[in-house]
mmCIF file of C-alpha atoms and ligand atoms in Angstrom:
data_model
loop_
_atom_site.group_PDB
_atom_site.id
_atom_site.type_symbol
_atom_site.label_atom_id
_atom_site.label_comp_id
_atom_site.label_asym_id
_atom_site.label_seq_id
_atom_site.Cartn_x
_atom_site.Cartn_y
_atom_site.Cartn_z
ATOM 1 C CA UNK O 1 82.096 92.609 85.876
ATOM 2 C CA UNK O 2 84.477 91.205 85.709
ATOM 3 C CA UNK O 3 87.094 90.900 88.239
ATOM 4 C CA UNK O 4 90.300 94.065 86.975
ATOM 5 C CA UNK O 5 87.352 95.503 85.473
ATOM 6 C CA UNK O 6 87.086 99.681 85.321
ATOM 7 C CA UNK O 7 83.418 99.539 87.348
ATOM 8 C CA UNK O 8 84.121 96.588 90.268
ATOM 9 C CA UNK O 9 87.770 98.232 90.469
ATOM 10 C CA UNK O 10 86.153 102.035 91.620
ATOM 11 C CA UNK O 11 83.036 99.963 93.286
ATOM 12 C CA UNK O 12 85.748 98.364 95.625
ATOM 13 C CA UNK O 13 87.267 101.634 95.702
ATOM 14 C CA UNK O 14 86.134 103.415 99.151
ATOM 15 C CA UNK O 15 85.913 100.020 100.145
ATOM 16 C CA UNK O 16 89.750 99.947 100.196
ATOM 17 C CA UNK O 17 90.658 102.721 101.403
ATOM 18 C CA UNK O 18 88.644 102.115 104.529
ATOM 19 C CA UNK O 19 89.755 98.848 105.260
ATOM 20 C CA UNK O 20 93.916 100.282 103.942
ATOM 21 C CA UNK O 21 96.367 100.197 107.361
ATOM 22 C CA UNK O 22 96.865 103.791 107.050
ATOM 23 C CA UNK O 23 99.914 102.808 109.918
ATOM 24 C CA UNK O 24 101.478 101.084 107.952
ATOM 25 C CA UNK O 25 101.978 103.022 105.387
ATOM 26 C CA UNK O 26 102.560 106.075 107.562
ATOM 27 C CA UNK O 27 105.618 103.948 109.013
ATOM 28 C CA UNK O 28 107.062 103.944 105.443
ATOM 29 C CA UNK O 29 108.022 107.679 106.314
ATOM 30 C CA UNK O 30 110.572 106.647 108.736
ATOM 31 C CA UNK O 31 112.022 103.552 106.816
ATOM 32 C CA UNK O 32 112.169 105.245 103.815
ATOM 33 C CA UNK O 33 112.904 108.690 103.840
ATOM 34 C CA UNK O 34 114.589 109.817 101.253
ATOM 35 C CA UNK O 35 112.942 112.636 98.109
ATOM 36 C CA UNK O 36 111.948 111.528 95.526
ATOM 37 C CA UNK O 37 111.182 108.549 96.647
ATOM 38 C CA UNK O 38 110.819 105.840 93.440
ATOM 39 C CA UNK O 39 108.213 103.862 93.965
ATOM 40 C CA UNK O 40 107.390 101.000 91.494
ATOM 41 C CA UNK O 41 103.375 99.987 91.731
ATOM 42 C CA UNK O 42 102.544 96.310 90.619
ATOM 43 C CA UNK O 43 99.098 95.716 89.031
ATOM 44 C CA UNK O 44 97.961 98.968 89.414
ATOM 45 C CA UNK O 45 94.587 99.417 87.432
ATOM 46 C CA UNK O 46 93.609 102.659 87.689
ATOM 47 C CA UNK O 47 95.928 103.982 90.348
ATOM 48 C CA UNK O 48 94.198 103.067 93.537
ATOM 49 C CA UNK O 49 97.148 102.482 95.187
ATOM 50 C CA UNK O 50 98.740 105.727 94.058
ATOM 51 C CA UNK O 51 95.972 107.989 95.525
ATOM 52 C CA UNK O 52 95.223 106.183 98.455
ATOM 53 C CA UNK O 53 99.641 106.216 99.267
ATOM 54 C CA UNK O 54 101.436 109.200 98.339
ATOM 55 C CA UNK O 55 99.607 111.550 100.292
ATOM 56 C CA UNK O 56 100.271 109.550 103.761
ATOM 57 C CA UNK O 57 104.391 109.231 102.254
ATOM 58 C CA UNK O 58 104.530 112.764 101.693
ATOM 59 C CA UNK O 59 107.566 115.346 100.025
ATOM 60 C CA UNK O 60 108.487 114.952 96.214
ATOM 61 C CA UNK O 61 107.383 111.010 94.735
ATOM 62 C CA UNK O 62 108.431 108.735 91.162
ATOM 63 C CA UNK O 63 105.634 106.298 90.778
ATOM 64 C CA UNK O 64 106.366 103.734 87.997
ATOM 65 C CA UNK O 65 102.688 101.908 87.248
ATOM 66 C CA UNK O 66 102.537 98.921 85.478
ATOM 67 C CA UNK O 67 99.765 96.856 84.267
ATOM 68 C CA UNK O 68 98.793 95.309 81.337
ATOM 69 C CA UNK O 69 94.832 96.260 80.618
ATOM 70 C CA UNK O 70 95.364 99.574 78.009
ATOM 71 C CA UNK O 71 91.373 100.701 79.572
ATOM 72 C CA UNK O 72 92.453 100.724 82.638
ATOM 73 C CA UNK O 73 96.061 102.594 82.516
ATOM 74 C CA UNK O 74 94.112 105.794 80.783
ATOM 75 C CA UNK O 75 92.138 106.401 84.377
ATOM 76 C CA UNK O 76 95.954 106.684 85.730
ATOM 77 C CA UNK O 77 96.531 110.310 87.032
ATOM 78 C CA UNK O 78 99.866 111.547 85.733
ATOM 79 C CA UNK O 79 101.100 113.072 88.595
ATOM 80 C CA UNK O 80 99.055 114.058 92.340
ATOM 81 C CA UNK O 81 100.392 117.317 94.489
ATOM 82 C CA UNK O 82 98.812 119.010 97.165
ATOM 83 C CA UNK O 83 100.683 120.701 99.167
ATOM 84 C CA UNK O 84 102.815 118.110 101.095
ATOM 85 C CA UNK O 85 103.348 116.082 97.718
ATOM 86 C CA UNK O 86 103.695 115.706 94.662
ATOM 87 C CA UNK O 87 103.836 112.512 92.930
ATOM 88 C CA UNK O 88 104.424 112.795 89.153
ATOM 89 C CA UNK O 89 102.887 109.275 87.372
ATOM 90 C CA UNK O 90 104.534 107.274 84.870
ATOM 91 C CA UNK O 91 101.715 104.791 83.910
ATOM 92 C CA UNK O 92 103.713 101.478 81.998
ATOM 93 C CA UNK O 93 101.726 98.534 79.670
ATOM 94 C CA UNK O 94 103.176 95.404 80.734
ATOM 95 C CA UNK O 95 102.738 92.066 81.535
ATOM 96 C CA UNK O 96 104.263 91.539 84.758
ATOM 97 C CA UNK O 97 103.770 87.174 83.632
ATOM 98 C CA UNK O 98 106.431 87.845 80.605
ATOM 99 C CA UNK O 99 107.988 91.290 80.899
ATOM 100 C CA UNK O 100 108.830 89.911 85.032
ATOM 101 C CA UNK O 101 112.868 90.121 84.308
ATOM 102 C CA UNK O 102 112.157 93.659 82.127
ATOM 103 C CA UNK O 103 109.984 95.609 84.810
ATOM 104 C CA UNK O 104 111.541 98.876 85.079
ATOM 105 C CA UNK O 105 112.322 97.916 88.453
ATOM 106 C CA UNK O 106 116.388 99.988 88.915
ATOM 107 C CA UNK O 107 116.789 102.945 91.317
ATOM 108 C CA UNK O 108 113.632 101.962 93.100
ATOM 109 C CA UNK O 109 112.638 101.942 96.915
ATOM 110 C CA UNK O 110 110.133 100.364 97.685
ATOM 111 C CA UNK O 111 107.604 97.825 95.409
ATOM 112 C CA UNK O 112 104.158 98.094 95.876
ATOM 113 C CA UNK O 113 100.737 95.941 94.833
ATOM 114 C CA UNK O 114 97.014 96.747 96.698
ATOM 115 C CA UNK O 115 95.215 94.181 95.493
ATOM 116 C CA UNK O 116 97.435 91.951 93.067
ATOM 117 C CA UNK O 117 99.268 89.309 96.007
ATOM 118 C CA UNK O 118 96.266 86.641 96.340
ATOM 119 C CA UNK O 119 95.685 86.167 92.654
ATOM 120 C CA UNK O 120 100.288 85.406 91.842
ATOM 121 C CA UNK O 121 102.076 82.073 91.913
ATOM 122 C CA UNK O 122 104.998 80.781 94.454
ATOM 123 C CA UNK O 123 106.960 81.023 92.314
ATOM 124 C CA UNK O 124 106.089 83.617 90.328
ATOM 125 C CA UNK O 125 106.259 85.566 93.629
ATOM 126 C CA UNK O 126 109.268 83.745 94.445
ATOM 127 C CA UNK O 127 111.179 85.294 91.055
ATOM 128 C CA UNK O 128 110.449 89.268 91.927
ATOM 129 C CA UNK O 129 110.719 88.798 95.600
ATOM 130 C CA UNK O 130 115.318 87.757 94.782
ATOM 131 C CA UNK O 131 114.481 90.778 92.350
ATOM 132 C CA UNK O 132 113.684 93.222 94.989
ATOM 133 C CA UNK O 133 115.858 91.465 98.536
ATOM 134 C CA UNK O 134 118.634 91.966 95.070
ATOM 135 C CA UNK O 135 117.378 95.915 94.958
ATOM 136 C CA UNK O 136 117.166 96.346 99.277
ATOM 137 C CA UNK O 137 113.720 97.549 98.616
ATOM 138 C CA UNK O 138 110.398 97.828 100.804
ATOM 139 C CA UNK O 139 107.743 95.991 99.370
ATOM 140 C CA UNK O 140 104.002 97.299 101.000
ATOM 141 C CA UNK O 141 101.555 94.468 99.717
ATOM 142 C CA UNK O 142 97.771 95.577 100.311
ATOM 143 C CA UNK O 143 94.682 94.213 99.953
ATOM 144 C CA UNK O 144 95.200 90.465 99.584
ATOM 145 C CA UNK O 145 91.997 88.170 100.285
ATOM 146 C CA UNK O 146 92.522 85.386 103.226
ATOM 147 C CA UNK O 147 89.391 83.242 102.980
ATOM 148 C CA UNK O 148 88.133 84.842 106.361
ATOM 149 C CA UNK O 149 84.533 85.642 104.990
ATOM 150 C CA UNK O 150 81.194 86.843 107.282
ATOM 151 C CA UNK O 151 77.943 87.769 106.812
ATOM 152 C CA UNK O 152 75.185 89.148 108.382
ATOM 153 C CA UNK O 153 72.451 87.765 109.268
ATOM 154 C CA UNK O 154 73.713 84.019 108.868
ATOM 155 C CA UNK O 155 72.522 81.270 106.307
ATOM 156 C CA UNK O 156 73.169 78.293 107.207
ATOM 157 C CA UNK O 157 75.079 77.000 103.252
ATOM 158 C CA UNK O 158 77.759 80.322 103.482
ATOM 159 C CA UNK O 159 81.170 78.629 104.314
ATOM 160 C CA UNK O 160 79.849 75.266 102.222
ATOM 161 C CA UNK O 161 79.546 78.489 99.108
ATOM 162 C CA UNK O 162 82.565 80.375 100.775
ATOM 163 C CA UNK O 163 84.635 76.641 100.399
ATOM 164 C CA UNK O 164 84.225 76.406 96.570
ATOM 165 C CA UNK O 165 84.637 80.302 96.274
ATOM 166 C CA UNK O 166 88.007 79.582 98.251
ATOM 167 C CA UNK O 167 89.147 76.782 96.093
ATOM 168 C CA UNK O 168 88.101 78.792 92.814
ATOM 169 C CA UNK O 169 89.970 81.728 94.386
ATOM 170 C CA UNK O 170 93.283 79.525 94.097
ATOM 171 C CA UNK O 171 92.973 78.207 90.595
ATOM 172 C CA UNK O 172 95.230 79.744 88.121
ATOM 173 C CA UNK O 173 94.546 84.162 87.800
ATOM 174 C CA UNK O 174 97.178 83.878 84.206
ATOM 175 C CA UNK O 175 100.178 83.761 86.657
ATOM 176 C CA UNK O 176 100.625 80.060 87.216
ATOM 177 C CA UNK O 177 97.719 78.222 90.586
ATOM 178 C CA UNK O 178 97.520 81.274 93.220
ATOM 179 C CA UNK O 179 98.079 81.581 96.654
ATOM 180 C CA UNK O 180 94.665 82.885 97.451
ATOM 181 C CA UNK O 181 94.023 82.430 100.816
ATOM 182 C CA UNK O 182 97.256 81.999 101.954
ATOM 183 C CA UNK O 183 99.133 85.289 100.511
ATOM 184 C CA UNK O 184 100.211 87.232 103.204
ATOM 185 C CA UNK O 185 101.395 83.790 105.348
ATOM 186 C CA UNK O 186 103.367 82.620 102.085
ATOM 187 C CA UNK O 187 104.971 86.407 101.260
ATOM 188 C CA UNK O 188 105.538 86.314 105.028
ATOM 189 C CA UNK O 189 107.373 83.835 104.800
ATOM 190 C CA UNK O 190 109.778 84.306 101.796
ATOM 191 C CA UNK O 191 110.731 87.354 102.613
ATOM 192 C CA UNK O 192 111.764 86.125 106.642
ATOM 193 C CA UNK O 193 113.719 83.775 104.347
ATOM 194 C CA UNK O 194 115.134 86.794 102.822
ATOM 195 C CA UNK O 195 116.450 88.816 106.014
ATOM 196 C CA UNK O 196 114.077 90.892 106.058
ATOM 197 C CA UNK O 197 111.810 92.191 108.663
ATOM 198 C CA UNK O 198 107.982 92.130 108.291
ATOM 199 C CA UNK O 199 104.425 93.786 109.804
ATOM 200 C CA UNK O 200 101.197 92.004 108.716
ATOM 201 C CA UNK O 201 97.431 94.258 109.835
ATOM 202 C CA UNK O 202 94.717 92.654 109.579
ATOM 203 C CA UNK O 203 92.631 95.445 106.038
ATOM 204 C CA UNK O 204 89.016 93.861 106.850
ATOM 205 C CA UNK O 205 86.493 95.420 104.415
ATOM 206 C CA UNK O 206 83.190 96.224 105.989
ATOM 207 C CA UNK O 207 79.988 96.463 104.266
ATOM 208 C CA UNK O 208 76.972 97.244 105.481
ATOM 209 C CA UNK O 209 73.346 97.548 103.559
ATOM 210 C CA UNK O 210 74.221 101.209 101.777
ATOM 211 C CA UNK O 211 76.939 100.206 99.934
ATOM 212 C CA UNK O 212 74.711 97.487 97.725
ATOM 213 C CA UNK O 213 75.704 97.465 94.811
ATOM 214 C CA UNK O 214 79.032 95.933 96.157
ATOM 215 C CA UNK O 215 76.903 93.454 98.401
ATOM 216 C CA UNK O 216 75.550 92.436 94.690
ATOM 217 C CA UNK O 217 78.380 92.804 92.817
ATOM 218 C CA UNK O 218 80.471 90.308 95.142
ATOM 219 C CA UNK O 219 78.533 88.138 95.539
ATOM 220 C CA UNK O 220 78.008 87.548 92.133
ATOM 221 C CA UNK O 221 81.440 87.123 91.968
ATOM 222 C CA UNK O 222 81.568 84.196 94.594
ATOM 223 C CA UNK O 223 78.329 82.458 92.824
ATOM 224 C CA UNK O 224 80.032 82.872 89.314
ATOM 225 C CA UNK O 225 83.504 81.649 91.569
ATOM 226 C CA UNK O 226 81.193 78.829 92.832
ATOM 227 C CA UNK O 227 79.674 77.505 89.701
ATOM 228 C CA UNK O 228 83.161 77.708 87.981
ATOM 229 C CA UNK O 229 84.239 75.219 90.873
ATOM 230 C CA UNK O 230 81.040 72.630 91.096
ATOM 231 C CA UNK O 231 79.080 72.736 87.444
ATOM 232 C CA UNK O 232 76.830 70.330 89.685
ATOM 233 C CA UNK O 233 75.661 72.376 92.842
ATOM 234 C CA UNK O 234 74.340 75.254 90.593
ATOM 235 C CA UNK O 235 70.969 75.055 92.028
ATOM 236 C CA UNK O 236 72.109 75.424 95.115
ATOM 237 C CA UNK O 237 74.216 78.076 94.576
ATOM 238 C CA UNK O 238 70.811 80.170 92.817
ATOM 239 C CA UNK O 239 68.758 78.875 96.146
ATOM 240 C CA UNK O 240 71.718 80.911 98.324
ATOM 241 C CA UNK O 241 71.879 83.627 96.181
ATOM 242 C CA UNK O 242 67.899 84.081 96.430
ATOM 243 C CA UNK O 243 68.874 83.521 100.246
ATOM 244 C CA UNK O 244 70.772 86.469 100.373
ATOM 245 C CA UNK O 245 69.415 88.727 97.416
ATOM 246 C CA UNK O 246 66.044 88.948 99.918
ATOM 247 C CA UNK O 247 68.164 90.384 102.895
ATOM 248 C CA UNK O 248 70.632 92.068 100.433
ATOM 249 C CA UNK O 249 66.875 93.917 99.116
ATOM 250 C CA UNK O 250 65.348 94.854 102.727
ATOM 251 C CA UNK O 251 68.756 96.023 103.014
ATOM 252 C CA UNK O 252 69.746 94.197 106.364
ATOM 253 C CA UNK O 253 73.169 92.172 104.521
ATOM 254 C CA UNK O 254 76.278 93.220 106.097
ATOM 255 C CA UNK O 255 79.177 91.492 104.713
ATOM 256 C CA UNK O 256 82.819 91.549 106.646
ATOM 257 C CA UNK O 257 85.815 90.067 103.627
ATOM 258 C CA UNK O 258 89.706 88.869 105.114
ATOM 259 C CA UNK O 259 91.953 90.861 104.347
ATOM 260 C CA UNK O 260 95.560 91.901 104.561
ATOM 261 C CA UNK O 261 98.228 94.119 104.201
ATOM 262 C CA UNK O 262 102.076 93.045 103.991
ATOM 263 C CA UNK O 263 104.614 94.908 104.401
ATOM 264 C CA UNK O 264 108.738 93.878 104.355
ATOM 265 C CA UNK O 265 112.024 95.457 104.724
ATOM 266 C CA UNK O 266 115.702 94.419 104.826
ATOM 267 C CA UNK O 267 116.654 93.875 108.346
ATOM 268 C CA UNK O 268 119.414 96.288 107.912
ATOM 269 C CA UNK O 269 117.066 99.308 107.218
ATOM 270 C CA UNK O 270 115.917 102.035 110.301
ATOM 271 C CA UNK O 271 113.220 101.202 111.959
HETATM 272 C C1 LIG M 24 92.257 93.392 91.694
HETATM 273 S S1 LIG M 24 93.039 94.368 90.347
HETATM 274 C C2 LIG M 24 93.559 96.231 91.739
HETATM 275 C C3 LIG M 24 94.040 96.729 89.968
HETATM 276 C C4 LIG M 24 94.373 97.707 91.558
HETATM 277 N N1 LIG M 24 95.274 98.167 91.905
HETATM 278 C C5 LIG M 24 93.294 98.699 92.531
HETATM 279 O O1 LIG M 24 94.318 97.660 93.783
HETATM 280 O O2 LIG M 24 92.594 98.912 92.368
HETATM 281 C C6 LIG M 24 94.185 93.821 89.530
HETATM 282 C C7 LIG M 24 94.315 94.595 88.241
HETATM 283 O O3 LIG M 24 96.247 94.083 87.693
HETATM 284 C C8 LIG M 24 96.094 93.748 86.978
HETATM 285 N N2 LIG M 24 97.229 92.173 86.253
HETATM 286 C C9 LIG M 24 96.314 90.883 85.967
HETATM 287 N N3 LIG M 24 97.240 90.578 85.415
HETATM 288 C C10 LIG M 24 97.886 91.487 84.684
HETATM 289 C C11 LIG M 24 99.493 90.962 84.100
HETATM 290 N N4 LIG M 24 99.593 89.728 83.788
HETATM 291 N N5 LIG M 24 99.959 92.218 83.685
HETATM 292 C C12 LIG M 24 99.353 92.754 84.219
HETATM 293 N N6 LIG M 24 98.572 93.254 85.207
HETATM 294 C C13 LIG M 24 98.497 92.472 85.096
HETATM 295 C C14 LIG M 24 95.007 93.822 86.364
HETATM 296 O O4 LIG M 24 94.736 94.597 85.343
HETATM 297 C C15 LIG M 24 93.874 94.737 87.919
HETATM 298 O O5 LIG M 24 94.132 96.055 87.492
#
């Protein structure tokens, strides 16, 4: 399973839904009262962000979802609706790096992304932010990893292993050196300099032993990342994995992973 595979996105979606700040999305209703609301979702995957946000935003919405993986795009809905909202979804297969200048942002009031910000580089983000500011668009970037992990029961090598993971998080994920755990603070500084107001709300994953498959994949991902960063330490990493596997099999593992939701809007906007 890779960080963008269909299986991983399906596994993490319930954790994401529990973790995300409803309050920030509901706050968008008063900041962006006009309908239809035009939204662009970057790195949309299978459409988790639209599934989460559209019911909370309410009313008529027109989303453009952008991703470069056709297999994920074919899982996106073309529309979703209930009594309180109607949302059309237009999927676009675009590379956010190569095609950033041709992103279909014209007329867009809200630029959003979930689980993307920690993958991008400072230089890529600067270009995106300046385009958002030129439009006067509001932004909501949710579920950015912030480097905090706690596993219970504790293991003496947790901190060491997560240190390696966090180094890996700063590697190139296709956008240049990734912002990784600094993503939200970086975004806050960039948008504050662009004369935006902002809010940051924690959106930590809390994963208990009932979500064993999620725990297992998360730990496998950490171990893979740690091995890439410190190939000479494979044996110590494997020993950590065997101890953690025993906790997992015994159903006694609790994992908390720090994330943050970030919203920013031009100072002149209401709210
Ligand atoms: C961690 S996933 C998040 C997916 C979705 N937003 C969610 O919350 O489930 C990151 C997404 O960014 C997409 N992505 C990564 N690099 C990209 C690029 N250069 N251009 C377009 N999409 C990209 C991946 O295909 C993947 O769907």
